Coordinates of C-alpha atoms and ligand atoms in Angstrom, one line a residue:
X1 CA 0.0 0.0 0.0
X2 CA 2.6 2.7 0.7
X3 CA 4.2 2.0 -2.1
X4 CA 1.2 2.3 -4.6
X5 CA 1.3 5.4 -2.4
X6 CA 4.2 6.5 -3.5
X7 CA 3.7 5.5 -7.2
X8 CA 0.7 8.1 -7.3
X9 CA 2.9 10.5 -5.7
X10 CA 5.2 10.6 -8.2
X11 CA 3.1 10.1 -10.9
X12 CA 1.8 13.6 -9.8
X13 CA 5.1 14.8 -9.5
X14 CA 5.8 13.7 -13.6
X15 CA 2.2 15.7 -14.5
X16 CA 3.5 18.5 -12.6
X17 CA 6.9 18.3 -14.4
X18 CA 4.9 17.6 -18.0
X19 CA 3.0 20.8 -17.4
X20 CA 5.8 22.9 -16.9
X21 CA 8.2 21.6 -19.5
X22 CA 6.3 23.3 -22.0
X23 CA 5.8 26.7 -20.8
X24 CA 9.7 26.9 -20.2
X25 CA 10.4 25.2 -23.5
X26 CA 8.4 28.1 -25.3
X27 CA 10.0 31.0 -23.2
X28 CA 13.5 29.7 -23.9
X29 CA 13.1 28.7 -27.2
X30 CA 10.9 32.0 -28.5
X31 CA 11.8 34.5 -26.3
X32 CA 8.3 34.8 -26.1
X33 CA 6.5 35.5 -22.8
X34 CA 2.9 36.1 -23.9
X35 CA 0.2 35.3 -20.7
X36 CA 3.0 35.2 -18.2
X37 CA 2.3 37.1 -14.8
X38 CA 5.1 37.6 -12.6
X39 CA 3.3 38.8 -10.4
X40 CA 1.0 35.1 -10.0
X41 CA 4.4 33.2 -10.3
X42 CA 5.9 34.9 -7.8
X43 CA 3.2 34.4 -5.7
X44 CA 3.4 30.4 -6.2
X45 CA 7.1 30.4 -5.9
X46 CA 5.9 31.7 -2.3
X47 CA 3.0 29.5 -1.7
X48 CA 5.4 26.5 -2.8
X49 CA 8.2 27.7 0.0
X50 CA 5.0 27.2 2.7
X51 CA 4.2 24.2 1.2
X52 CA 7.6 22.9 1.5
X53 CA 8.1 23.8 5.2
X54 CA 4.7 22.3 5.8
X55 CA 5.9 19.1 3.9
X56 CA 9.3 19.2 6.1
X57 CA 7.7 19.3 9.2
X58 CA 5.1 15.9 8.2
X59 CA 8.4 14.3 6.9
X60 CA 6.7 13.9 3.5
X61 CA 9.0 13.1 0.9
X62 CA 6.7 12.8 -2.1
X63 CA 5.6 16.3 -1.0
X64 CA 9.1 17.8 -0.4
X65 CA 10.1 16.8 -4.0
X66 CA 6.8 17.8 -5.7
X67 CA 7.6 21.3 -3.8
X68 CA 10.9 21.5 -4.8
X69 CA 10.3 20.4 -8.7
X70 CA 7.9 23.5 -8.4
X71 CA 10.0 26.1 -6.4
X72 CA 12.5 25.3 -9.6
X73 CA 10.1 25.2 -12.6
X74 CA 8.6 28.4 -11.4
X75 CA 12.3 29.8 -10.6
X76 CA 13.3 29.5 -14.1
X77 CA 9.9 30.8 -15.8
X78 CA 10.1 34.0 -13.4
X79 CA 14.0 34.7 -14.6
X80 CA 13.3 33.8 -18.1
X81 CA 9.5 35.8 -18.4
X82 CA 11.5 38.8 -16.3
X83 CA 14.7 38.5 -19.3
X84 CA 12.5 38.5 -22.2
X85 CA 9.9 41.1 -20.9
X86 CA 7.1 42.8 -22.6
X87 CA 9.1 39.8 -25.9
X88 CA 6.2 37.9 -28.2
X89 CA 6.9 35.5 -30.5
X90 CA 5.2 35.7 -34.2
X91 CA 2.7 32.8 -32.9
X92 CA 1.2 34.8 -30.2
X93 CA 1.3 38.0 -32.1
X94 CA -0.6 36.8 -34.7
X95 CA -2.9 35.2 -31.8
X96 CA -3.5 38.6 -30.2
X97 CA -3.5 40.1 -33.5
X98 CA -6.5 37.9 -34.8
X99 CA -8.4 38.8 -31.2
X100 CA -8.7 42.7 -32.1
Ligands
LIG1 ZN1 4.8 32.8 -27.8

């Protein structure tokens, strides 16, 4: 049982890996950082930090790591979204160009 425990865990930790890898893929790749706010990531990478200590103090290890793949997915978009600033790629300005 705690190891099918475990297996979900993870298994969540992968999604949570698989969502992010795109979003940083795209702002690395494009330069682009259409529909990022700084502001919300920050925000998680703080929310993340609680959850950490929270996860620390329960002794939780499938929660420490899914805390720390976040803290360092949202790390990265927040640097890269902050260096390519106010940066679209041709996708998304034909997106927002299309919306007018
Ligand atoms: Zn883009």
């Amino acid at each position: 049982m705690e190891n099918f425990l475990f297996v979900i865990g993870y298994m969540g930790t992968g999604l949570v890996i698989g969502a992010y890898a795109p979003q940083i893929w795209h702002l690395w790749t494009e330069q682009c950082s259409a529909g990022i706010s700084e502001r919300a990531y920050a925000l998680w990478v703080v929310a993340s930090a609680l959850f950490l200590g929270h996860a620390l103090i329960i002794g939780d290890a499938v929660f420490m790591i899914t805390q720390l793949v976040n803290i360092g997915a949202l790390v990265v978009i927040l640097v890269l979204a902050r260096r390519f600033r106010n940066q679209i790629c041709a996708g998304h300005a034909h997106q927002l160009h299309v919306r007018k």
